[in-house]
XYZ file of C-alpha atoms in Angstrom:
506
model
C 0.043 -0.009 -0.183
C 1.198 3.441 -0.235
C 1.879 5.811 2.652
C -1.563 6.935 2.663
C -3.802 3.369 2.433
C -4.802 0.540 4.318
C -3.177 -2.886 4.646
C -2.961 -5.130 1.597
C -1.638 -8.280 0.384
C -0.630 -6.667 -3.340
C 3.339 -6.542 -2.905
C 2.809 -2.954 -2.348
C 4.942 -0.669 0.122
C 3.514 0.192 3.622
C 3.899 3.332 5.950
C 4.045 3.937 9.613
C 0.709 5.204 11.397
C 1.669 7.827 13.367
C -0.393 10.899 14.849
C -3.307 9.311 12.667
C -1.621 9.492 9.442
C 0.381 7.146 6.968
C 3.493 8.232 6.911
C 6.629 7.418 5.606
C 9.898 5.926 7.880
C 12.843 8.390 8.165
C 15.376 6.349 6.387
C 14.654 4.891 3.201
C 15.737 0.721 4.554
C 12.441 -1.584 3.896
C 11.994 -4.886 4.582
C 10.369 -7.742 2.717
C 7.320 -9.675 4.101
C 7.240 -13.099 2.437
C 4.483 -15.151 2.782
C 5.495 -18.670 4.653
C 3.657 -21.037 2.463
C 5.019 -19.874 -1.387
C 8.187 -17.392 -0.434
C 6.719 -14.866 -2.766
C 7.026 -11.212 -1.167
C 3.604 -10.068 0.111
C 4.514 -6.219 1.076
C 7.468 -4.418 1.680
C 7.335 -2.412 5.252
C 9.782 0.297 6.347
C 12.445 -0.589 8.911
C 11.783 1.854 11.440
C 14.678 3.207 13.439
C 15.142 5.355 16.551
C 13.791 8.728 14.844
C 10.540 7.251 14.071
C 10.124 5.759 17.619
C 10.498 8.968 18.629
C 7.982 10.751 16.514
C 5.255 7.610 17.365
C 6.149 8.368 21.322
C 5.636 12.075 20.697
C 2.733 11.984 19.312
C 1.193 9.514 21.764
C 2.342 11.930 24.293
C 0.535 14.877 22.921
C -2.609 12.807 22.652
C -2.769 11.512 25.753
C -4.209 14.084 28.157
C -7.318 14.497 25.618
C -7.574 10.987 25.349
C -7.838 10.620 29.266
C -10.263 13.933 29.525
C -12.668 12.728 27.026
C -14.185 10.256 29.307
C -14.769 6.695 29.797
C -18.295 6.958 27.828
C -17.158 8.413 24.743
C -13.812 5.981 24.604
C -16.125 2.940 24.926
C -18.034 4.641 22.579
C -14.894 4.409 19.961
C -14.066 1.186 21.167
C -17.245 0.071 20.149
C -17.177 1.594 16.615
C -13.753 0.022 16.198
C -15.653 -3.474 17.215
C -18.132 -2.736 14.354
C -15.496 -2.456 11.753
C -13.690 -5.411 12.896
C -16.664 -7.503 12.326
C -17.620 -6.395 9.028
C -13.724 -6.953 8.246
C -13.325 -10.439 9.351
C -14.291 -11.913 6.340
C -10.787 -10.014 5.080
C -8.590 -10.533 8.047
C -8.839 -14.453 8.058
C -6.624 -14.500 4.721
C -4.477 -11.700 5.538
C -3.387 -13.713 8.223
C -3.214 -16.827 6.630
C -1.159 -15.502 3.786
C 0.991 -13.636 6.583
C 1.982 -16.185 9.185
C 0.673 -19.636 7.751
C -1.710 -20.484 9.885
C -5.106 -21.872 8.410
C -7.540 -20.291 7.225
C -9.815 -22.749 9.215
C -7.973 -21.214 12.348
C -7.181 -17.674 11.327
C -11.184 -17.072 10.067
C -12.335 -18.017 13.755
C -10.108 -15.830 15.278
C -10.655 -13.066 13.400
C -14.331 -13.408 13.875
C -13.870 -12.685 17.711
C -10.978 -10.289 18.137
C -14.070 -7.625 18.154
C -15.335 -9.344 21.710
C -12.035 -7.593 23.440
C -12.967 -4.168 22.166
C -16.416 -4.592 23.231
C -15.683 -6.216 26.634
C -13.275 -3.289 27.418
C -15.325 -0.496 26.455
C -17.852 -1.380 29.049
C -15.416 -1.172 31.450
C -13.617 2.523 30.478
C -16.790 4.121 32.119
C -16.212 1.867 35.402
C -12.810 2.863 36.504
C -13.879 2.961 39.961
C -11.174 4.158 42.635
C -12.224 3.566 46.397
C -12.990 5.435 49.475
C -10.260 4.212 52.596
C -11.424 4.289 56.321
C -8.343 6.038 58.023
C -7.774 7.572 61.491
C -8.369 11.102 62.148
C -10.936 13.983 60.807
C -9.393 12.951 56.969
C -11.565 11.533 53.651
C -8.968 9.653 51.743
C -10.107 8.469 48.257
C -7.646 6.975 45.239
C -8.434 7.210 41.991
C -7.307 5.052 38.744
C -5.282 7.053 36.323
C -3.789 6.218 33.348
C -0.251 4.560 33.714
C 0.412 6.679 30.144
C 2.494 5.858 26.937
C 2.228 2.165 26.726
C 3.897 0.144 24.113
C 3.048 -3.320 22.757
C 5.432 -5.616 20.955
C 3.559 -8.368 19.552
C 4.187 -11.581 17.728
C 3.409 -13.476 14.449
C 1.580 -16.419 15.896
C -1.705 -14.434 16.561
C -1.272 -11.075 15.487
C -4.080 -9.268 15.783
C -5.643 -10.878 18.821
C -2.520 -10.449 20.671
C -2.320 -7.220 19.796
C -5.916 -6.600 20.644
C -5.454 -8.238 23.678
C -2.898 -5.561 24.730
C -4.448 -2.416 23.215
C -8.249 -2.779 23.842
C -7.327 -2.420 28.195
C -4.944 0.270 27.572
C -7.111 2.456 25.560
C -10.260 1.531 27.974
C -8.374 2.761 30.684
C -7.352 6.154 28.949
C -3.712 5.283 27.608
C -2.145 6.001 24.402
C -0.322 3.287 22.275
C 2.605 2.390 20.226
C 2.759 -0.313 18.654
C 5.522 -2.591 17.038
C 4.357 -5.989 15.403
C 6.409 -8.740 14.374
C 8.113 -8.307 11.244
C 7.210 -11.353 10.059
C 3.544 -11.064 10.264
C 2.282 -7.537 10.467
C -0.224 -6.837 8.100
C -3.266 -7.474 9.848
C -2.221 -5.346 12.815
C -1.663 -2.333 10.022
C -5.350 -3.229 8.867
C -6.213 -2.663 12.702
C -4.458 0.539 12.750
C -6.673 1.722 9.234
C -9.868 0.649 10.776
C -8.988 2.925 14.246
C -8.713 5.698 11.514
C -12.440 4.852 10.082
C -13.722 4.583 13.311
C -12.805 8.158 14.263
C -10.060 7.640 16.939
C -8.459 10.850 17.815
C -4.736 11.551 15.796
C -1.854 9.730 18.022
C -4.168 7.407 20.220
C -2.665 4.442 18.457
C 0.359 4.494 16.553
C 2.198 1.327 14.520
C 6.005 1.491 13.981
C 7.396 -1.560 11.828
C 10.874 -3.552 11.900
C 12.629 -5.329 13.522
C 15.089 -5.545 16.542
C 16.269 -1.911 16.542
C 12.427 -0.846 17.007
C 11.459 -2.787 19.906
C 14.764 -1.419 21.137
C 14.436 1.423 20.754
C 10.551 1.399 22.318
C 12.212 -0.569 25.254
C 14.688 2.121 26.280
C 12.479 5.323 25.535
C 12.215 7.300 28.075
C 8.771 8.361 26.986
C 7.478 5.098 27.314
C 5.378 4.441 30.374
C 4.780 0.734 30.401
C 5.809 -1.694 27.538
C 4.214 -5.392 27.355
C 5.727 -7.831 25.031
C 4.475 -11.542 23.940
C 7.464 -13.284 22.615
C 10.349 -15.867 23.665
C 11.807 -15.534 26.799
C 15.044 -14.456 25.718
C 12.747 -11.620 23.942
C 11.174 -10.778 27.840
C 14.881 -10.858 29.486
C 16.358 -8.377 26.616
C 13.543 -5.690 26.726
C 13.454 -5.895 30.757
C 17.061 -4.949 30.497
C 16.652 -2.114 28.249
C 13.602 -1.041 29.961
C 15.227 -0.608 33.597
C 17.260 1.912 32.950
C 13.802 3.939 33.151
C 11.786 2.147 35.489
C 8.806 1.176 33.197
C 6.177 -0.644 33.930
C 6.345 -4.396 32.678
C 3.918 -7.155 31.081
C 5.616 -10.061 29.846
C 3.507 -13.145 27.929
C 6.827 -15.429 26.841
C 7.473 -18.803 26.571
C 5.519 -21.856 27.390
C 5.504 -25.593 27.989
C 2.865 -26.594 28.842
C 1.511 -30.258 30.297
C -1.210 -32.048 29.271
C -2.442 -34.769 31.905
C -4.630 -37.627 31.022
C -5.593 -39.837 33.957
C -6.778 -43.291 33.312
C -10.539 -42.729 34.003
C -10.967 -39.842 31.692
C -12.904 -39.750 28.571
C -9.948 -41.103 25.901
C -12.095 -40.093 22.876
C -12.154 -36.433 24.335
C -9.148 -36.399 25.522
C -7.482 -37.709 22.596
C -8.916 -35.298 20.143
C -8.512 -32.259 23.057
C -4.675 -33.345 22.838
C -4.036 -32.805 19.020
C -6.242 -29.632 19.152
C -3.898 -28.421 22.133
C -0.602 -29.515 20.608
C -0.996 -28.687 16.772
C -3.209 -25.833 16.435
C -1.095 -23.002 14.957
C 1.375 -25.521 13.902
C 1.892 -25.869 17.557
C 3.306 -22.408 17.361
C 1.836 -21.038 20.192
C 3.278 -20.104 23.728
C 0.545 -22.526 25.325
C 1.139 -25.487 23.034
C 0.210 -28.844 24.835
C 3.716 -30.144 23.988
C 4.131 -32.393 26.883
C 0.903 -35.167 26.720
C 1.393 -36.748 30.067
C -0.761 -39.744 30.254
C -0.994 -42.892 33.015
C 1.053 -45.592 32.419
C -2.058 -48.357 32.252
C -3.646 -46.372 29.224
C -0.465 -44.549 27.664
C 0.141 -46.632 24.644
C -3.950 -46.906 24.129
C -4.054 -43.186 24.102
C -0.931 -42.533 22.580
C -1.626 -44.674 19.361
C -5.231 -43.339 18.944
C -3.297 -39.594 19.114
C -1.081 -40.921 16.448
C -3.665 -41.977 14.103
C -5.308 -38.265 14.615
C -2.137 -36.478 13.897
C -1.468 -38.523 10.909
C -4.572 -37.354 9.638
C -4.010 -34.041 9.722
C -4.223 -32.514 6.276
C -0.871 -30.437 5.644
C -0.923 -27.360 2.747
C -1.931 -24.205 1.353
C -3.080 -22.459 4.271
C -5.956 -20.328 2.245
C -7.678 -23.818 1.373
C -10.602 -24.265 3.996
C -9.472 -28.140 3.570
C -6.116 -27.683 4.759
C -5.613 -28.334 8.656
C -2.128 -27.326 9.189
C 0.087 -25.031 7.267
C 3.703 -24.313 7.106
C 5.743 -22.738 10.198
C 6.665 -19.070 9.794
C 10.147 -19.481 8.281
C 12.407 -21.910 6.716
C 14.911 -21.279 9.872
C 12.309 -22.160 11.561
C 11.885 -25.462 9.965
C 14.909 -26.488 10.085
C 15.058 -25.536 13.970
C 12.148 -27.916 14.876
C 13.626 -30.900 12.388
C 17.089 -30.568 14.570
C 14.866 -31.008 17.405
C 13.082 -34.230 16.079
C 15.912 -35.366 15.193
C 18.269 -34.862 18.434
C 15.377 -36.442 20.486
C 15.356 -39.693 18.613
C 18.920 -39.661 18.845
C 18.438 -39.569 22.712
C 15.680 -42.503 22.754
C 12.890 -41.181 22.307
C 10.458 -42.948 20.131
C 9.304 -41.490 17.162
C 4.962 -42.897 17.009
C 4.270 -40.601 13.653
C 5.392 -37.639 11.609
C 9.687 -36.853 11.827
C 12.027 -34.746 10.037
C 10.911 -35.293 6.632
C 8.852 -32.999 5.046
C 5.303 -33.706 4.110
C 4.090 -34.153 0.743
C 2.458 -31.023 -0.734
C 0.383 -29.965 -3.733
C 2.306 -27.717 -6.704
C 3.615 -24.167 -5.591
C 4.082 -24.470 -2.505
C 7.651 -23.688 -1.123
C 8.391 -27.295 0.672
C 11.465 -25.514 2.934
C 8.978 -24.232 5.652
C 6.451 -27.278 6.125
C 7.100 -29.646 8.881
C 5.037 -32.896 9.430
C 3.437 -32.953 12.504
C 5.054 -35.139 14.593
C 4.536 -37.491 17.863
C 7.553 -38.602 20.043
C 7.179 -41.132 23.212
C 10.008 -40.764 25.949
C 10.227 -42.512 29.110
C 12.475 -39.376 30.531
C 10.927 -35.985 31.033
C 14.040 -34.443 31.319
C 15.412 -34.689 27.642
C 15.451 -31.430 25.917
C 12.179 -32.265 23.604
C 9.996 -32.121 27.272
C 11.874 -29.567 28.803
C 12.382 -26.706 25.867
C 9.862 -25.026 23.926
C 10.119 -26.153 20.530
C 7.381 -23.867 18.833
C 6.688 -26.395 16.355
C 4.115 -29.370 15.893
C 5.429 -31.696 17.889
C 4.402 -32.884 21.343
C 5.836 -35.516 23.584
C 3.819 -38.433 25.189
C 5.218 -38.889 28.751
C 4.055 -41.693 30.788
C 3.183 -41.306 34.562
C 2.539 -43.619 37.562
C 0.455 -41.640 39.794
C -1.155 -38.541 40.081
C 1.854 -36.984 42.205
C 4.159 -38.412 39.743
C 2.347 -36.796 37.021
C 2.089 -33.634 39.081
C 5.638 -33.455 39.816
C 6.699 -34.523 35.886
C 4.399 -30.950 35.068
C 6.217 -28.875 37.359
C 9.495 -30.141 36.225
C 10.176 -27.330 33.746
C 10.902 -23.981 34.157
C 7.708 -22.275 32.264
C 4.588 -21.945 33.794
C 1.937 -20.632 31.202
C -0.937 -23.599 30.632
C -1.886 -26.930 31.630
C -4.969 -29.294 31.385
C -6.117 -32.084 33.517
C -8.188 -35.045 31.668
C -10.409 -37.332 34.159
C -13.764 -37.622 35.289
C -12.856 -37.556 39.247
C -14.009 -34.144 39.786
C -11.871 -33.960 43.044
C -8.991 -35.191 41.615
C -9.342 -32.416 38.978
C -9.537 -29.433 41.425
C -7.113 -31.187 43.272
C -4.500 -31.705 40.495
C -5.464 -28.327 39.042
C -4.826 -26.575 42.552
C -0.782 -27.913 42.388
C 0.068 -27.346 38.662
C 2.475 -24.112 38.596
C 0.107 -22.707 35.549
C -1.499 -19.250 35.102
C -4.285 -21.047 32.824
C -5.521 -24.561 33.681
C -8.443 -26.568 31.873
C -9.929 -29.365 33.140
C -11.003 -31.911 29.937
C -10.975 -29.038 27.742
C -8.018 -26.863 26.281
C -7.287 -23.166 24.739
C -10.178 -21.624 26.145
C -10.491 -18.237 25.914
C -12.206 -15.396 26.927
C -11.896 -11.569 27.355
C -13.209 -11.767 30.925
C -10.489 -14.399 31.907
C -6.764 -13.340 33.369
C -4.161 -14.916 30.854
C -0.636 -15.102 31.911
C 2.220 -17.436 33.829
C 4.620 -17.886 36.293
C 8.339 -18.685 35.848
C 9.793 -17.490 32.578
C 6.575 -17.657 30.669
C 6.241 -14.148 32.355
C 4.668 -11.927 34.698
C 1.327 -9.378 34.658
C -1.950 -10.801 33.479
C -3.935 -9.752 30.449
C -7.802 -9.409 29.856
C -10.214 -9.116 33.013
C -10.416 -6.865 35.769
C -6.649 -8.115 36.090
C -6.023 -6.112 32.613
C -7.200 -2.739 34.421
C -4.924 -2.997 36.904
C -1.850 -3.566 34.361
C -2.904 -0.096 32.500
C -3.818 2.293 35.578
C -2.149 3.278 38.363
C -3.951 4.387 41.628
C -3.239 7.721 43.165
C -4.199 8.687 46.963
C -5.881 11.630 47.887
C -6.297 13.298 51.335
C -8.604 16.027 52.317
C -9.113 17.084 55.829
C -12.623 17.714 57.533
C -11.370 20.178 60.182
C -9.909 23.687 59.513
C -7.929 23.903 62.388
C -4.116 24.710 61.482
C -1.076 22.119 61.649
C 0.837 24.344 64.331
C 3.195 21.566 64.443
C 5.995 23.847 65.398
C 4.122 25.544 67.941
C 3.140 22.708 69.763
C 5.199 20.280 72.300
C 5.843 18.083 69.490
C 3.596 15.146 71.105
C 0.632 15.735 69.463
C 1.626 14.402 65.499
C 4.266 13.315 63.675
C 2.912 12.489 60.157
């Protein structure tokens, strides 16, 4: 697209959204956004530098007082208008994301149809940011107010581009903050489309700004003194780098980072439901999800039976063109990612894991697709939960089956990794379900289900999975500061220096 038009996949050039306008970057340096499925260039985009980030932050800072002062009711009205635009645009957003990140249209299309829910949910909160009256000693009125944190930055990933961006900016905007977004350079197009929709919905200039680029743009945001809060969804190493850069300006931080989720299946579970759930948990988005159920822990008495059932389902997954509705799995994000995933598979097998289905060989594909980016959905079996494939985030279509001998053994294996984002428990025993869920170190736990999400329900992790929470009331506390206000209810002067010093110290 031109610097003044909306996003698209016609190979055209894109600009930056700064101060409500599509503008060129300060530098002429650009990068190519390529289709993971074919390798074709979808668009060229500006490689933003510190000067572009500075412009975006300045415009966000200028827009901040007005956005807060228009009031929650008006912010909510604009957010609801944006939600309407998103509903209208959902039919084109799904294919846009599938082209950009390789996820099948059946997934991106479904996700595009729910994004508006987040804006509607937080629009409802915009005029309900209440404070409290605090009972304090003495003749005083003490009350609190919730006010915006300020200029918030969001660094968002390529696996769920618009949804994860929405999860960050919807509560931020509802709370009166202004935002600068840096989408992943690997799949930025739907986020640019979101920026265009905010313009069409009538958002004031500077309330939402978007800069594109790779590490330089993200580093500039993390270090910029005009950014008050920064939220990141990405790898744990990215979170560490951002936290280090942000430390010098003591920014507020929110991190949703890596994961290695455990799916615990007990012998009394509905095995048909558990098998289908395990495939959904492990292979949706080609396994490229921080909450992917990549460890399938199964009670030993049914482990072989369930593993065989899951292997049959995994072996039937249709891999191909992500823009075809019949496709169930597309390519991973880049050929380099595919090579890394294959190396994990080969290492696991070399160190004793048993290959149940899939493997490092590329799947059979139709014409016009680049096999370099495709990985066969793979299921492994190991008796050793300490192997690398069962400890590190592979971020690909690889699930490892691990048998366990008791409830305590299952919990120990589940909690043996450094991550703590998601987990699931499959059992018909209601007391066991709640007992085990209580002991799993995971921010989100499902019982006899997986991957359910709602704008009202908190989302976030423990350990190396990050800190802070998205969604629900918890998100409001992430994007507001609390002010305490004291009012004396008597008119007597303080007279500290005219007393004996015994009547008041503070």
